[in-house]
Short mmCIF file of C-alpha atoms in Angstrom, two decimals:
data_model
loop_
_atom_site.label_atom_id
_atom_site.label_comp_id
_atom_site.label_asym_id
_atom_site.label_seq_id
_atom_site.Cartn_x
_atom_site.Cartn_y
_atom_site.Cartn_z
CA MET M 13 -6.79 -33.69 4.50
CA GLU M 14 -4.11 -32.06 2.38
CA ALA M 15 -4.21 -31.20 -1.33
CA VAL M 16 -1.67 -29.69 -3.72
CA MET M 17 -2.19 -26.84 -6.22
CA ASN M 18 0.52 -24.95 -8.10
CA ASN M 19 3.05 -26.96 -6.07
CA VAL M 20 1.54 -25.39 -2.94
CA THR M 21 0.32 -27.73 -0.18
CA ILE M 22 -3.19 -26.93 1.06
CA GLU M 23 -4.54 -27.76 4.51
CA LYS M 24 -8.19 -26.80 4.61
CA ALA M 25 -9.85 -25.32 7.69
CA LYS M 26 -12.31 -27.70 9.33
CA THR M 27 -14.99 -25.02 9.57
CA SER M 28 -15.49 -21.64 7.91
CA LYS M 29 -16.17 -18.29 9.59
CA ILE M 30 -17.72 -16.84 6.45
CA LYS M 31 -21.35 -17.38 7.56
CA ASP M 32 -20.77 -14.96 10.43
CA VAL M 33 -19.62 -12.10 8.18
CA ASP M 34 -21.90 -9.25 7.10
CA PHE M 35 -20.52 -8.46 3.67
CA ASP M 36 -22.79 -5.40 3.40
CA ASN M 37 -21.02 -3.75 6.36
CA LEU M 38 -17.32 -4.45 6.08
CA SER M 39 -14.78 -2.24 7.80
CA PHE M 40 -11.26 -2.04 6.43
CA GLY M 41 -8.87 -4.85 7.31
CA SER M 42 -10.48 -6.13 10.51
CA ILE M 43 -12.06 -9.47 9.46
CA TYR M 44 -9.81 -12.23 8.14
CA THR M 45 -10.40 -15.13 5.77
CA ASP M 46 -10.25 -18.81 6.69
CA HIS M 47 -6.72 -19.42 5.40
CA MET M 48 -3.28 -17.88 5.05
CA LEU M 49 -0.13 -18.67 3.13
CA VAL M 50 3.01 -19.51 5.12
CA CYS M 51 6.54 -19.99 3.81
CA ASP M 52 9.64 -20.38 6.00
CA TYR M 53 13.26 -19.53 5.23
CA LYS M 54 15.63 -21.96 6.94
CA ASN M 55 19.12 -23.33 6.33
CA GLY M 56 19.80 -20.72 3.67
CA GLN M 57 16.79 -21.45 1.47
CA TRP M 58 13.04 -20.99 1.21
CA GLN M 59 10.93 -24.01 2.11
CA ALA M 60 7.84 -25.00 0.11
CA PRO M 61 4.89 -22.61 0.67
CA LYS M 62 1.73 -23.91 2.35
CA VAL M 63 -1.85 -22.71 2.63
CA VAL M 64 -3.05 -23.41 6.17
CA PRO M 65 -5.98 -22.37 8.37
CA TYR M 66 -5.71 -18.79 9.66
CA GLN M 67 -4.09 -19.06 13.09
CA PRO M 68 -1.85 -17.32 15.64
CA ILE M 69 1.92 -17.38 15.24
CA THR M 70 4.13 -18.69 18.05
CA LEU M 71 7.56 -17.07 18.36
CA ASP M 72 10.44 -17.29 20.80
CA PRO M 73 10.94 -14.08 22.84
CA SER M 74 14.44 -13.84 21.37
CA SER M 75 13.12 -13.75 17.78
CA LYS M 76 14.94 -10.91 16.08
CA ILE M 77 11.77 -9.25 14.81
CA PHE M 78 11.19 -8.07 18.39
CA HIS M 79 14.66 -6.61 18.80
CA TYR M 80 15.96 -5.37 15.46
CA GLY M 81 12.83 -4.76 13.40
CA GLN M 82 13.50 -6.79 10.26
CA SER M 83 9.97 -6.62 8.91
CA ILE M 84 8.54 -5.71 5.50
CA PHE M 85 5.09 -5.86 3.93
CA GLU M 86 2.98 -5.11 0.88
CA GLY M 87 -0.61 -4.03 0.33
CA MET M 88 -2.69 -5.19 -2.62
CA LYS M 89 -6.26 -6.20 -3.49
CA ALA M 90 -8.24 -8.85 -5.34
CA TYR M 91 -11.40 -7.80 -7.17
CA LYS M 92 -14.43 -9.82 -8.32
CA ASP M 93 -16.25 -8.57 -11.40
CA GLU M 94 -19.96 -8.94 -12.22
CA SER M 95 -19.42 -12.38 -13.76
CA GLY M 96 -17.53 -13.66 -10.70
CA SER M 97 -14.06 -13.61 -12.25
CA VAL M 98 -11.23 -12.62 -9.90
CA TRP M 99 -8.58 -10.03 -10.77
CA LEU M 100 -5.38 -8.63 -9.33
CA PHE M 101 -3.91 -5.23 -10.18
CA ARG M 102 -0.23 -5.17 -11.19
CA PRO M 103 0.76 -7.95 -8.73
CA LEU M 104 4.29 -8.31 -10.09
CA GLU M 105 4.96 -4.70 -9.07
CA ASN M 106 4.14 -5.68 -5.48
CA PHE M 107 6.42 -8.70 -5.76
CA LYS M 108 9.30 -6.60 -7.11
CA ARG M 109 8.88 -3.99 -4.40
CA LEU M 110 8.73 -6.67 -1.69
CA ASN M 111 12.13 -7.95 -2.80
CA LYS M 112 13.47 -4.42 -3.08
CA SER M 113 12.47 -3.89 0.54
CA ALA M 114 13.93 -7.27 1.53
CA LYS M 115 17.29 -6.43 0.00
CA ARG M 116 17.47 -3.09 1.87
CA MET M 117 16.58 -4.75 5.17
CA ALA M 118 19.17 -7.56 4.69
CA MET M 119 16.42 -10.15 4.32
CA PRO M 120 16.29 -13.01 1.78
CA GLU M 121 14.52 -12.28 -1.49
CA LEU M 122 11.53 -14.45 -2.35
CA PRO M 123 11.23 -16.44 -5.61
CA GLU M 124 8.55 -15.08 -7.95
CA SER M 125 6.85 -18.48 -8.25
CA TYR M 126 6.49 -18.74 -4.47
CA PHE M 127 4.83 -15.32 -4.35
CA MET M 128 2.54 -15.65 -7.37
CA ASP M 129 1.68 -19.36 -7.08
CA GLY M 130 1.19 -19.04 -3.34
CA LEU M 131 -1.04 -16.00 -3.72
CA THR M 132 -3.07 -17.54 -6.55
CA THR M 133 -3.60 -20.75 -4.56
CA LEU M 134 -4.70 -18.81 -1.48
CA LEU M 135 -7.20 -16.82 -3.55
CA HIS M 136 -8.63 -20.02 -5.02
CA VAL M 137 -9.07 -21.55 -1.58
CA ASP M 138 -10.71 -18.42 -0.15
CA SER M 139 -12.45 -17.24 -3.33
CA ASP M 140 -15.85 -17.08 -1.59
CA TRP M 141 -14.40 -14.38 0.67
CA ILE M 142 -13.82 -11.96 -2.22
CA PRO M 143 -16.74 -9.51 -2.06
CA GLN M 144 -18.78 -8.70 -5.14
CA ASN M 145 -20.49 -5.63 -3.65
CA ALA M 146 -19.80 -2.34 -5.39
CA GLY M 147 -16.53 -0.84 -4.19
CA SER M 148 -15.63 -3.83 -2.03
CA SER M 149 -12.53 -5.97 -2.47
CA LEU M 150 -10.29 -8.47 -0.74
CA TYR M 151 -7.38 -6.65 0.86
CA ILE M 152 -4.20 -8.74 0.67
CA ARG M 153 -1.31 -8.32 3.08
CA PRO M 154 1.93 -10.15 2.17
CA PHE M 155 4.59 -9.69 4.85
CA MET M 156 7.95 -11.08 5.93
CA PHE M 157 9.73 -10.89 9.26
CA ALA M 158 12.78 -12.24 11.11
CA SER M 159 11.80 -15.36 13.03
CA GLY M 160 15.36 -16.48 13.85
CA ASN M 161 16.53 -16.13 17.44
CA GLY M 162 19.36 -14.20 19.07
CA PHE M 163 20.14 -11.00 20.95
CA HIS M 164 23.24 -10.18 18.89
CA ALA M 165 22.73 -7.26 16.51
CA SER M 166 22.89 -8.99 13.14
CA PRO M 167 20.49 -10.22 10.47
CA ALA M 168 18.45 -13.27 11.43
CA ASP M 169 19.11 -16.71 9.96
CA GLU M 170 15.43 -17.62 9.70
CA TYR M 171 12.45 -15.71 8.27
CA LYS M 172 8.74 -16.22 7.79
CA PHE M 173 6.73 -15.04 4.78
CA ILE M 174 2.96 -14.90 5.21
CA ILE M 175 0.00 -13.70 3.16
CA CYS M 176 -3.24 -12.86 5.03
CA CYS M 177 -6.44 -11.51 3.49
CA ALA M 178 -9.28 -9.36 4.75
CA PRO M 179 -12.56 -8.66 2.90
CA SER M 180 -13.08 -4.91 3.02
CA GLY M 181 -15.81 -2.54 2.04
CA SER M 182 -15.47 0.60 -0.02
CA TYR M 183 -12.65 2.66 1.49
CA PHE M 184 -13.74 6.27 1.70
CA SER M 185 -12.22 8.60 4.26
CA GLY M 186 -13.74 11.78 2.86
CA LYS M 187 -11.67 14.82 2.11
CA VAL M 188 -8.91 15.31 4.65
CA LYS M 189 -7.30 18.34 6.20
CA VAL M 190 -3.52 17.99 6.42
CA LEU M 191 -0.67 19.73 8.21
CA ILE M 192 2.60 20.39 6.39
CA GLU M 193 5.25 19.09 8.79
CA LYS M 194 8.17 21.37 9.71
CA GLN M 195 9.86 19.49 12.56
CA TYR M 196 9.58 15.72 12.16
CA SER M 197 10.74 13.70 9.15
CA ARG M 198 9.35 10.47 7.77
CA ALA M 199 12.67 9.34 6.26
CA ALA M 200 16.25 10.48 5.64
CA ASN M 201 18.77 10.36 2.82
CA GLY M 202 20.47 6.99 2.77
CA GLY M 203 17.78 5.50 4.99
CA VAL M 204 14.93 3.07 4.41
CA GLY M 205 12.15 5.42 3.34
CA PHE M 206 11.73 3.66 -0.01
CA ALA M 207 11.32 0.27 1.69
CA LYS M 208 7.93 -0.85 2.94
CA THR M 209 9.20 -1.65 6.41
CA GLY M 210 7.18 -1.41 9.60
CA GLY M 211 9.40 1.11 11.35
CA ASN M 212 8.65 3.75 8.73
CA TYR M 213 5.01 3.65 9.73
CA ALA M 214 5.60 3.40 13.47
CA GLY M 215 7.67 6.58 13.28
CA GLN M 216 4.75 8.44 11.67
CA PHE M 217 2.25 7.80 14.42
CA TYR M 218 3.50 10.34 16.97
CA PRO M 219 3.75 13.37 14.63
CA THR M 220 0.35 12.42 13.17
CA ARG M 221 -1.12 12.34 16.68
CA LEU M 222 0.26 15.81 17.34
CA ALA M 223 -1.32 17.02 14.10
CA ALA M 224 -4.65 15.43 15.07
CA GLU M 225 -4.59 17.37 18.34
CA LYS M 226 -4.49 20.52 16.21
CA GLY M 227 -7.48 19.43 14.12
CA TYR M 228 -5.74 17.79 11.15
CA GLN M 229 -6.32 14.24 9.91
CA GLN M 230 -2.93 13.69 8.32
CA VAL M 231 0.57 15.05 7.83
CA ILE M 232 2.29 16.17 4.64
CA TRP M 233 5.89 15.05 5.06
CA THR M 234 8.71 17.31 3.90
CA ASP M 235 12.38 16.63 3.21
CA ASP M 236 14.61 15.87 6.17
CA ASN M 237 17.12 18.55 5.26
CA ASN M 238 15.35 21.92 5.39
CA HIS M 239 11.67 20.88 5.30
CA GLU M 240 11.51 22.78 2.04
CA PHE M 241 9.91 20.25 -0.33
CA ILE M 242 6.77 18.15 0.08
CA GLU M 243 7.26 14.40 -0.25
CA GLU M 244 4.38 12.21 0.95
CA ALA M 245 0.90 12.56 2.47
CA GLY M 246 0.57 10.32 5.52
CA ALA M 247 1.29 6.83 4.22
CA MET M 248 0.49 7.80 0.62
CA ASN M 249 2.23 9.46 -2.29
CA VAL M 250 1.05 13.03 -2.83
CA PHE M 251 -0.04 14.91 -5.96
CA VAL M 252 -0.50 18.66 -6.41
CA ARG M 253 -2.44 20.30 -9.25
CA ILE M 254 -1.40 23.86 -10.06
CA ASN M 255 -3.59 25.27 -12.81
CA ASP M 256 -3.88 22.27 -15.16
CA THR M 257 -0.52 20.63 -14.37
CA LEU M 258 -0.27 17.64 -12.07
CA LEU M 259 2.90 17.58 -9.98
CA THR M 260 4.46 14.85 -7.84
CA ALA M 261 7.84 14.36 -6.24
CA PRO M 262 10.37 12.00 -7.85
CA THR M 263 10.97 8.75 -6.02
CA ASN M 264 14.24 8.46 -4.14
CA ASP M 265 15.57 6.68 -1.08
CA ARG M 266 13.11 8.64 1.10
CA ILE M 267 9.93 8.14 -0.95
CA LEU M 268 8.00 4.93 -1.59
CA ASP M 269 7.68 3.90 -5.23
CA GLY M 270 3.90 3.66 -5.11
CA ILE M 271 2.11 1.42 -7.61
CA THR M 272 -0.97 3.67 -7.57
CA ARG M 273 1.34 6.66 -8.10
CA LYS M 274 2.85 5.09 -11.22
CA SER M 275 -0.58 4.15 -12.52
CA ILE M 276 -1.91 7.69 -12.03
CA LEU M 277 0.99 9.14 -14.00
CA ASP M 278 0.38 6.75 -16.91
CA ILE M 279 -3.37 7.38 -16.95
CA ALA M 280 -2.87 11.16 -16.70
CA GLU M 281 -0.63 11.00 -19.78
CA ASP M 282 -3.26 8.91 -21.58
CA GLU M 283 -5.89 11.55 -20.67
CA GLY M 284 -3.71 14.35 -22.03
CA ILE M 285 -3.12 15.81 -18.56
CA LYS M 286 0.22 17.56 -18.26
CA THR M 287 2.38 16.01 -15.53
CA GLU M 288 5.69 17.00 -13.99
CA ILE M 289 7.80 14.71 -11.81
CA ARG M 290 9.98 17.13 -9.87
CA LYS M 291 10.62 18.61 -6.48
CA VAL M 292 7.63 20.65 -5.29
CA SER M 293 8.46 23.28 -2.71
CA VAL M 294 6.21 24.22 0.18
CA LYS M 295 6.57 27.85 -0.94
CA GLU M 296 5.27 26.98 -4.40
CA VAL M 297 2.20 25.30 -2.92
CA VAL M 298 1.51 28.14 -0.46
CA ASP M 299 1.96 30.79 -3.18
CA ALA M 300 -0.39 28.85 -5.49
CA ALA M 301 -2.98 28.64 -2.71
CA LYS M 302 -2.74 32.40 -2.19
CA ASN M 303 -3.04 33.34 -5.86
CA GLY M 304 -5.76 30.80 -6.67
CA SER M 305 -3.75 28.56 -9.01
CA LEU M 306 -3.75 25.63 -6.56
CA LYS M 307 -6.67 23.51 -7.76
CA GLU M 308 -6.20 20.12 -6.08
CA MET M 309 -4.08 18.06 -3.73
CA PHE M 310 -4.60 14.36 -3.13
CA GLY M 311 -2.92 11.28 -1.74
CA ALA M 312 -2.54 8.09 -3.78
CA GLY M 313 -2.30 4.56 -2.41
CA THR M 314 -3.73 1.05 -2.47
CA ALA M 315 -6.45 1.39 0.18
CA ALA M 316 -8.26 4.54 -0.99
CA VAL M 317 -6.72 4.74 -4.50
CA VAL M 318 -7.15 8.53 -4.35
CA SER M 319 -7.76 10.53 -1.16
CA PRO M 320 -8.65 14.20 -1.84
CA ILE M 321 -7.26 16.92 0.43
CA SER M 322 -9.70 19.70 1.34
CA ALA M 323 -7.26 22.03 3.12
CA PHE M 324 -3.72 22.24 4.42
CA GLY M 325 -2.14 24.08 7.31
CA TYR M 326 1.28 25.71 7.35
CA GLU M 327 2.89 28.03 9.90
CA GLY M 328 -0.40 28.62 11.71
CA VAL M 329 -2.44 29.41 8.58
CA ASP M 330 -5.01 27.12 6.94
CA TYR M 331 -5.51 27.17 3.18
CA ASP M 332 -8.75 25.77 1.71
CA LEU M 333 -8.78 24.11 -1.68
CA PRO M 334 -11.62 24.77 -4.12
CA GLU M 335 -14.50 22.33 -4.67
CA LEU M 336 -14.20 21.14 -8.27
CA LYS M 337 -16.99 19.46 -10.20
CA ASP M 338 -14.67 17.66 -12.62
CA SER M 339 -11.54 17.06 -10.59
CA TYR M 340 -8.49 15.18 -11.75
CA ALA M 341 -8.76 13.13 -8.56
CA SER M 342 -12.22 11.76 -9.41
CA LEU M 343 -11.31 11.16 -13.06
CA LEU M 344 -8.11 9.28 -12.23
CA LYS M 345 -9.74 7.23 -9.49
CA LYS M 346 -12.53 6.15 -11.84
CA ARG M 347 -10.08 5.18 -14.60
CA ILE M 348 -8.06 3.01 -12.18
CA THR M 349 -11.02 1.34 -10.45
CA ASP M 350 -12.72 0.61 -13.78
CA ILE M 351 -9.62 -1.33 -14.79
CA GLN M 352 -9.38 -3.07 -11.41
CA TYR M 353 -12.99 -4.27 -11.50
CA ASN M 354 -12.87 -5.26 -15.19
CA ARG M 355 -15.36 -2.56 -16.16
CA ALA M 356 -13.20 -0.99 -18.85
CA GLU M 357 -10.49 -1.74 -21.38
CA ASP M 358 -7.05 -2.32 -19.88
CA LYS M 359 -4.77 -0.85 -22.51
CA PHE M 360 -1.82 -0.94 -20.09
CA GLY M 361 -1.91 -4.69 -19.37
CA TRP M 362 -2.20 -4.14 -15.61
CA ARG M 363 -5.11 -6.48 -14.88
CA HIS M 364 -4.14 -10.04 -13.92
CA GLU M 365 -6.82 -12.72 -13.94
CA VAL M 366 -6.70 -15.36 -11.22
CA VAL M 367 -7.49 -18.62 -13.04
#
């Protein structure tokens, strides 16, 4: 039985898996809702989006995703407040970044209505899957890949856009110990570092494994030129607090334009915290750690919002960061999550109600 909502066709699943889910013990991104959104690009245009039961994808072995890596994705969340209302956080920023990534990867850009109407419809259909437990949320993964066939090295002529969702518990990784990378690079000038494309993440796994063998949980990436300036922390943007100034690298074609990063900068300004968007050298961070002016380092991203760094290693030496009672990290995380869960005023207009 099919229905239509927001010009999106809906095919409901015959049975639901929700009764088998323990919402009090959710891991991150490993259990999936009953439905997904699917939209195909064929004959030079996007076809009408559909909500269908969650299911495997069948692809020809010659599909270009397997050979030339045209693949992009986004990460976002839906939140349910105490009254049961559902909210998104700055969803149009995810849509804009998806199309920015698509353009760089020679993929077709998606119409805004297909993204927003498709997402809203999917959330309505699977609204019971959005957790209401403290700190829990529905993780949303929009992604696009080349489904067209051919072994010739050229952009595909067909693509598939999908949104899948996974109810997830509170994401807390604890404070992490990181290694400042001196050999490997996450991205290069003129490359695709600013795009949210799968290969960027695949290329991180090996250096991160090497760091883990040395006792570190993550890598601080440095510039590809001389490894002189810090750029990102794992798959997150990175912030450094020296004395009472919060520093972060400017975005460029190597650094992802993080939505959490932008939000932190705006909230910091609202809190009267001094911020500087500039290159931050490894030497500056090491010197600050030695003289005691380095107060905090943390990653910023969708999953954890803020991930504090407890120590970093560089050239065989580990530097511990102080334990702060009133850290910028905890303040900024609370300000953002209070907006996301509709617990506080949203003076920035970031919260988007799903109605």
